[in-house]
Amino acid sequence: MSELPFRWPVLGFGPDVGPWGDFLVYFAKPSDFEICGSWTLEHGARLGMHLVDSSGNCWEIQNIRSLGPAGSPLAQIIGAIFRQRRHRLDVEFAPKEPMTLDQVKTRAIDVIDAQPHQWRDDEAIAGEAGAPREESQMLEATKDRVRRATSLQELIESVDVPLAE
Amino acid sequence: MWASGRDALASFQEADPIGHPGALESFVPILGSGHEALADLQEGNYRGAALNGALAVLDAVPMEAAGNAIRKGAWKGGSTTWNATRKWMAGRGYFEPGQHGHHWAVSQDSALARWKPGWFNQPWNIKPMPSPEIHGRIHGPYRGADQFGLLGRYWHGAPGWWKAVNADAGVRAVKSQTDQGRQ
């Protein structure tokens, strides 16, 4: 793959692939983008993903195929044992209209609203450490952290967006 | 039906002895205890047969859990934020989207988990909860309902395989006492 045009980190708005609906992930470096797990590949979890980099430039992943296993032979064996094989990828993506940070935040909040359980701290709601907390209040606090972010990096960190895998 | 059952048992007890399992076989889950139960039954040691039969059944639960762990994955690599682990587990059929997950062995509030956040967001440490209320009542009073007692917390909080391991240990202790009594 030729040099990637992104300014890292890159936020990915994932398509609904069934078990959890729309989702957010981020890519911190090229290898995060050029390698993925077998589950992600088999379920097409990156196909159609909308990418926003730290400059606000956007792309959409249009095609993705495996170039073979990733990692050392030992890593491949361990991956096979734990059913988490990694694949090197050939990814085709096309540019889209850039987004402002406010637009990214609005879209991120839409994803959070669509899948609130994904952002829920079950143990806090159940009262593991102190009184049980209200799910709606915690969700609002999560969205507030997104609203307060002043950069893509801060947005990713503020709500613990998971690394793409 | 009872008569034919008694006849079958009598015929089994009069047949050639099947013998007890050897040292190696006795360590094979299900097979070792199952063989021992049949040998006890043939010798008329009904208490031993019951205890070994229970052990054979209890062996099956952790074996099934181990099978599931191999099939679905018991250890998650990569990102282990709660968000990532929940998605990963939902994607592999551990639980339904939206279902509460309980950190049963190492709680999120423990010193270990605070030291290494994310280390314990792993399938082996997460038990799907039937409802938020059950989850809440493990930790304390929840929406007007009292906290479960010790037994309730154990029953609702621990996964089936762990309870089977505990029960297995209990049955083995009783069996050991019984065996000593017979000697």
PDB file of C-alpha atoms in Angstrom, chain A:
ATOM      1  CA  MET A   1       0.000   0.000   0.000  1.00  0.00           C
ATOM      2  CA  SER A   2       1.366   3.438  -0.888  1.00  0.00           C
ATOM      3  CA  GLU A   3       1.952   5.940   1.879  1.00  0.00           C
ATOM      4  CA  LEU A   4      -1.255   6.693   3.708  1.00  0.00           C
ATOM      5  CA  PRO A   5      -2.508  10.276   3.393  1.00  0.00           C
ATOM      6  CA  PHE A   6      -3.811  10.503   6.956  1.00  0.00           C
ATOM      7  CA  ARG A   7      -2.835  12.736   9.803  1.00  0.00           C
ATOM      8  CA  TRP A   8      -3.009  10.480  12.843  1.00  0.00           C
ATOM      9  CA  PRO A   9      -5.020   9.628  14.808  1.00  0.00           C
ATOM     10  CA  VAL A  10      -7.904   8.753  12.516  1.00  0.00           C
ATOM     11  CA  LEU A  11     -11.436   8.209  13.774  1.00  0.00           C
ATOM     12  CA  GLY A  12     -13.535   5.548  12.046  1.00  0.00           C
ATOM     13  CA  PHE A  13     -17.335   5.532  11.959  1.00  0.00           C
ATOM     14  CA  GLY A  14     -18.079   1.851  11.527  1.00  0.00           C
ATOM     15  CA  PRO A  15     -21.087   0.406   9.728  1.00  0.00           C
ATOM     16  CA  ASP A  16     -23.724  -1.650  11.489  1.00  0.00           C
ATOM     17  CA  VAL A  17     -22.500  -5.237  11.115  1.00  0.00           C
ATOM     18  CA  GLY A  18     -25.047  -6.850  13.377  1.00  0.00           C
ATOM     19  CA  PRO A  19     -23.999  -7.616  16.901  1.00  0.00           C
ATOM     20  CA  TRP A  20     -23.573  -4.050  18.105  1.00  0.00           C
ATOM     21  CA  GLY A  21     -24.769  -1.541  15.486  1.00  0.00           C
ATOM     22  CA  ASP A  22     -22.864   1.570  14.430  1.00  0.00           C
ATOM     23  CA  PHE A  23     -19.587   1.987  16.246  1.00  0.00           C
ATOM     24  CA  LEU A  24     -16.506   4.152  16.654  1.00  0.00           C
ATOM     25  CA  VAL A  25     -12.883   3.058  16.506  1.00  0.00           C
ATOM     26  CA  TYR A  26      -9.636   4.882  16.013  1.00  0.00           C
ATOM     27  CA  PHE A  27      -6.406   4.209  14.196  1.00  0.00           C
ATOM     28  CA  ALA A  28      -3.282   5.530  15.908  1.00  0.00           C
ATOM     29  CA  LYS A  29      -0.725   4.525  13.282  1.00  0.00           C
ATOM     30  CA  PRO A  30      -0.452   2.946   9.812  1.00  0.00           C
ATOM     31  CA  SER A  31      -0.238  -0.641  11.093  1.00  0.00           C
ATOM     32  CA  ASP A  32      -3.613  -0.242  12.836  1.00  0.00           C
ATOM     33  CA  PHE A  33      -5.076   0.540   9.435  1.00  0.00           C
ATOM     34  CA  GLU A  34      -3.166  -2.050   7.421  1.00  0.00           C
ATOM     35  CA  ILE A  35      -3.805  -4.977   9.774  1.00  0.00           C
ATOM     36  CA  CYS A  36      -7.014  -6.306  11.265  1.00  0.00           C
ATOM     37  CA  GLY A  37      -8.363  -9.324  13.094  1.00  0.00           C
ATOM     38  CA  SER A  38     -10.135 -12.207  11.386  1.00  0.00           C
ATOM     39  CA  TRP A  39     -13.508 -11.348  12.944  1.00  0.00           C
ATOM     40  CA  THR A  40     -13.341  -7.806  11.559  1.00  0.00           C
ATOM     41  CA  LEU A  41     -12.423  -9.119   8.126  1.00  0.00           C
ATOM     42  CA  GLU A  42     -15.044 -11.883   8.038  1.00  0.00           C
ATOM     43  CA  HIS A  43     -17.833  -9.554   9.152  1.00  0.00           C
ATOM     44  CA  GLY A  44     -16.834  -6.672   6.898  1.00  0.00           C
ATOM     45  CA  ALA A  45     -16.631  -4.388   9.915  1.00  0.00           C
ATOM     46  CA  ARG A  46     -14.355  -1.944   8.099  1.00  0.00           C
ATOM     47  CA  LEU A  47     -16.092  -2.042   4.750  1.00  0.00           C
ATOM     48  CA  GLY A  48     -17.909   1.257   4.232  1.00  0.00           C
ATOM     49  CA  MET A  49     -16.218   2.783   7.270  1.00  0.00           C
ATOM     50  CA  HIS A  50     -16.098   6.572   7.202  1.00  0.00           C
ATOM     51  CA  LEU A  51     -12.694   7.910   8.221  1.00  0.00           C
ATOM     52  CA  VAL A  52     -11.876  11.338   9.616  1.00  0.00           C
ATOM     53  CA  ASP A  53      -8.283  12.274  10.242  1.00  0.00           C
ATOM     54  CA  SER A  54      -6.927  14.877  12.631  1.00  0.00           C
ATOM     55  CA  SER A  55      -7.072  17.546   9.925  1.00  0.00           C
ATOM     56  CA  GLY A  56     -10.740  16.913   9.265  1.00  0.00           C
ATOM     57  CA  ASN A  57     -10.121  15.196   5.920  1.00  0.00           C
ATOM     58  CA  CYS A  58     -12.440  12.293   5.232  1.00  0.00           C
ATOM     59  CA  TRP A  59     -12.422   9.046   3.285  1.00  0.00           C
ATOM     60  CA  GLU A  60     -14.617   6.009   2.921  1.00  0.00           C
ATOM     61  CA  ILE A  61     -13.272   2.470   2.807  1.00  0.00           C
ATOM     62  CA  GLN A  62     -14.602   0.932  -0.381  1.00  0.00           C
ATOM     63  CA  ASN A  63     -12.808  -2.365  -0.626  1.00  0.00           C
ATOM     64  CA  ILE A  64     -10.713  -4.472   1.655  1.00  0.00           C
ATOM     65  CA  ARG A  65      -8.972  -7.802   1.173  1.00  0.00           C
ATOM     66  CA  SER A  66      -6.516  -9.931   3.065  1.00  0.00           C
ATOM     67  CA  LEU A  67      -2.939 -10.135   1.863  1.00  0.00           C
ATOM     68  CA  GLY A  68      -2.232 -13.010   4.254  1.00  0.00           C
ATOM     69  CA  PRO A  69      -1.443 -13.482   7.917  1.00  0.00           C
ATOM     70  CA  ALA A  70       0.244 -10.708   9.861  1.00  0.00           C
ATOM     71  CA  GLY A  71       2.898 -10.980  12.540  1.00  0.00           C
ATOM     72  CA  SER A  72       5.693 -13.387  13.360  1.00  0.00           C
ATOM     73  CA  PRO A  73       5.131 -17.164  13.127  1.00  0.00           C
ATOM     74  CA  LEU A  74       4.824 -17.259  16.924  1.00  0.00           C
ATOM     75  CA  ALA A  75       2.247 -14.448  16.909  1.00  0.00           C
ATOM     76  CA  GLN A  76       0.330 -16.332  14.232  1.00  0.00           C
ATOM     77  CA  ILE A  77       0.298 -19.513  16.312  1.00  0.00           C
ATOM     78  CA  ILE A  78      -0.860 -17.612  19.399  1.00  0.00           C
ATOM     79  CA  GLY A  79      -3.478 -15.840  17.285  1.00  0.00           C
ATOM     80  CA  ALA A  80      -4.741 -19.190  16.006  1.00  0.00           C
ATOM     81  CA  ILE A  81      -4.948 -20.626  19.538  1.00  0.00           C
ATOM     82  CA  PHE A  82      -6.945 -17.655  20.794  1.00  0.00           C
ATOM     83  CA  ARG A  83      -8.946 -17.425  17.570  1.00  0.00           C
ATOM     84  CA  GLN A  84      -7.636 -13.942  16.916  1.00  0.00           C
ATOM     85  CA  ARG A  85      -5.696 -14.248  13.695  1.00  0.00           C
ATOM     86  CA  ARG A  86      -4.416 -11.001  12.247  1.00  0.00           C
ATOM     87  CA  HIS A  87      -4.413 -10.179   8.542  1.00  0.00           C
ATOM     88  CA  ARG A  88      -2.367  -7.799   6.446  1.00  0.00           C
ATOM     89  CA  LEU A  89      -4.765  -5.775   4.366  1.00  0.00           C
ATOM     90  CA  ASP A  90      -5.092  -4.148   1.021  1.00  0.00           C
ATOM     91  CA  VAL A  91      -7.519  -1.281   1.603  1.00  0.00           C
ATOM     92  CA  GLU A  92      -9.110   0.867  -1.063  1.00  0.00           C
ATOM     93  CA  PHE A  93     -10.566   4.135   0.114  1.00  0.00           C
ATOM     94  CA  ALA A  94     -11.927   7.243  -1.591  1.00  0.00           C
ATOM     95  CA  PRO A  95     -11.894  10.851  -0.400  1.00  0.00           C
ATOM     96  CA  LYS A  96     -15.078  12.398   0.938  1.00  0.00           C
ATOM     97  CA  GLU A  97     -16.077  15.902   1.950  1.00  0.00           C
ATOM     98  CA  PRO A  98     -13.977  17.165   4.878  1.00  0.00           C
ATOM     99  CA  MET A  99     -15.694  17.606   8.246  1.00  0.00           C
ATOM    100  CA  THR A 100     -15.278  20.245  10.901  1.00  0.00           C
ATOM    101  CA  LEU A 101     -14.596  19.131  14.464  1.00  0.00           C
ATOM    102  CA  ASP A 102     -18.120  20.179  15.402  1.00  0.00           C
ATOM    103  CA  GLN A 103     -19.537  17.949  12.664  1.00  0.00           C
ATOM    104  CA  VAL A 104     -17.385  15.060  13.881  1.00  0.00           C
ATOM    105  CA  LYS A 105     -18.588  15.613  17.446  1.00  0.00           C
ATOM    106  CA  THR A 106     -22.227  15.698  16.340  1.00  0.00           C
ATOM    107  CA  ARG A 107     -21.804  12.460  14.420  1.00  0.00           C
ATOM    108  CA  ALA A 108     -19.960  10.824  17.320  1.00  0.00           C
ATOM    109  CA  ILE A 109     -22.797  11.801  19.645  1.00  0.00           C
ATOM    110  CA  ASP A 110     -25.289  10.308  17.177  1.00  0.00           C
ATOM    111  CA  VAL A 111     -23.394   7.019  17.363  1.00  0.00           C
ATOM    112  CA  ILE A 112     -23.376   7.160  21.171  1.00  0.00           C
ATOM    113  CA  ASP A 113     -27.110   7.902  21.189  1.00  0.00           C
ATOM    114  CA  ALA A 114     -27.805   5.047  18.792  1.00  0.00           C
ATOM    115  CA  GLN A 115     -25.863   2.508  20.885  1.00  0.00           C
ATOM    116  CA  PRO A 116     -25.859   3.905  24.437  1.00  0.00           C
ATOM    117  CA  HIS A 117     -25.132   0.533  26.060  1.00  0.00           C
ATOM    118  CA  GLN A 118     -21.828   0.451  24.217  1.00  0.00           C
ATOM    119  CA  TRP A 119     -20.674   3.455  26.265  1.00  0.00           C
ATOM    120  CA  ARG A 120     -22.145   2.357  29.552  1.00  0.00           C
ATOM    121  CA  ASP A 121     -20.136   1.513  32.650  1.00  0.00           C
ATOM    122  CA  ASP A 122     -22.152  -1.459  33.910  1.00  0.00           C
ATOM    123  CA  GLU A 123     -20.341  -1.647  37.229  1.00  0.00           C
ATOM    124  CA  ALA A 124     -20.933   2.033  38.040  1.00  0.00           C
ATOM    125  CA  ILE A 125     -24.630   1.621  37.224  1.00  0.00           C
ATOM    126  CA  ALA A 126     -24.789  -1.518  39.365  1.00  0.00           C
ATOM    127  CA  GLY A 127     -23.146   0.375  42.224  1.00  0.00           C
ATOM    128  CA  GLU A 128     -19.869  -1.478  42.506  1.00  0.00           C
ATOM    129  CA  ALA A 129     -18.138   1.558  44.008  1.00  0.00           C
ATOM    130  CA  GLY A 130     -20.727   3.546  45.919  1.00  0.00           C
ATOM    131  CA  ALA A 131     -24.357   4.220  45.132  1.00  0.00           C
ATOM    132  CA  PRO A 132     -25.725   2.995  41.790  1.00  0.00           C
ATOM    133  CA  ARG A 133     -25.465   5.714  39.165  1.00  0.00           C
ATOM    134  CA  GLU A 134     -28.168   6.692  36.715  1.00  0.00           C
ATOM    135  CA  GLU A 135     -27.498   5.414  33.221  1.00  0.00           C
ATOM    136  CA  SER A 136     -29.011   8.508  31.583  1.00  0.00           C
ATOM    137  CA  GLN A 137     -26.825  10.867  33.641  1.00  0.00           C
ATOM    138  CA  MET A 138     -23.698   8.904  32.823  1.00  0.00           C
ATOM    139  CA  LEU A 139     -24.581   8.917  29.139  1.00  0.00           C
ATOM    140  CA  GLU A 140     -25.088  12.671  29.245  1.00  0.00           C
ATOM    141  CA  ALA A 141     -21.690  13.088  30.923  1.00  0.00           C
ATOM    142  CA  THR A 142     -20.113  10.973  28.172  1.00  0.00           C
ATOM    143  CA  LYS A 143     -21.670  13.148  25.483  1.00  0.00           C
ATOM    144  CA  ASP A 144     -20.550  16.278  27.351  1.00  0.00           C
ATOM    145  CA  ARG A 145     -16.974  15.055  27.218  1.00  0.00           C
ATOM    146  CA  VAL A 146     -17.327  14.725  23.448  1.00  0.00           C
ATOM    147  CA  ARG A 147     -18.793  18.230  23.195  1.00  0.00           C
ATOM    148  CA  ARG A 148     -15.887  19.697  25.200  1.00  0.00           C
ATOM    149  CA  ALA A 149     -13.169  18.082  23.061  1.00  0.00           C
ATOM    150  CA  THR A 150     -10.993  20.610  21.284  1.00  0.00           C
ATOM    151  CA  SER A 151      -9.312  18.144  18.937  1.00  0.00           C
ATOM    152  CA  LEU A 152      -9.900  14.724  17.445  1.00  0.00           C
ATOM    153  CA  GLN A 153      -7.256  13.272  19.752  1.00  0.00           C
ATOM    154  CA  GLU A 154      -9.047  14.724  22.761  1.00  0.00           C
ATOM    155  CA  LEU A 155     -12.384  13.391  21.540  1.00  0.00           C
ATOM    156  CA  ILE A 156     -10.923   9.886  21.215  1.00  0.00           C
ATOM    157  CA  GLU A 157      -9.373  10.023  24.677  1.00  0.00           C
ATOM    158  CA  SER A 158     -12.368  11.631  26.346  1.00  0.00           C
ATOM    159  CA  VAL A 159     -14.656   8.655  25.790  1.00  0.00           C
ATOM    160  CA  ASP A 160     -12.051   5.893  25.460  1.00  0.00           C
ATOM    161  CA  VAL A 161     -12.800   5.143  21.813  1.00  0.00           C
ATOM    162  CA  PRO A 162     -11.384   1.649  21.232  1.00  0.00           C
ATOM    163  CA  LEU A 163      -8.420   1.078  18.965  1.00  0.00           C
ATOM    164  CA  ALA A 164      -9.384  -0.553  15.666  1.00  0.00           C
ATOM    165  CA  GLU A 165      -8.642  -4.261  15.585  1.00  0.00           C
TER     166      GLU A 165
END
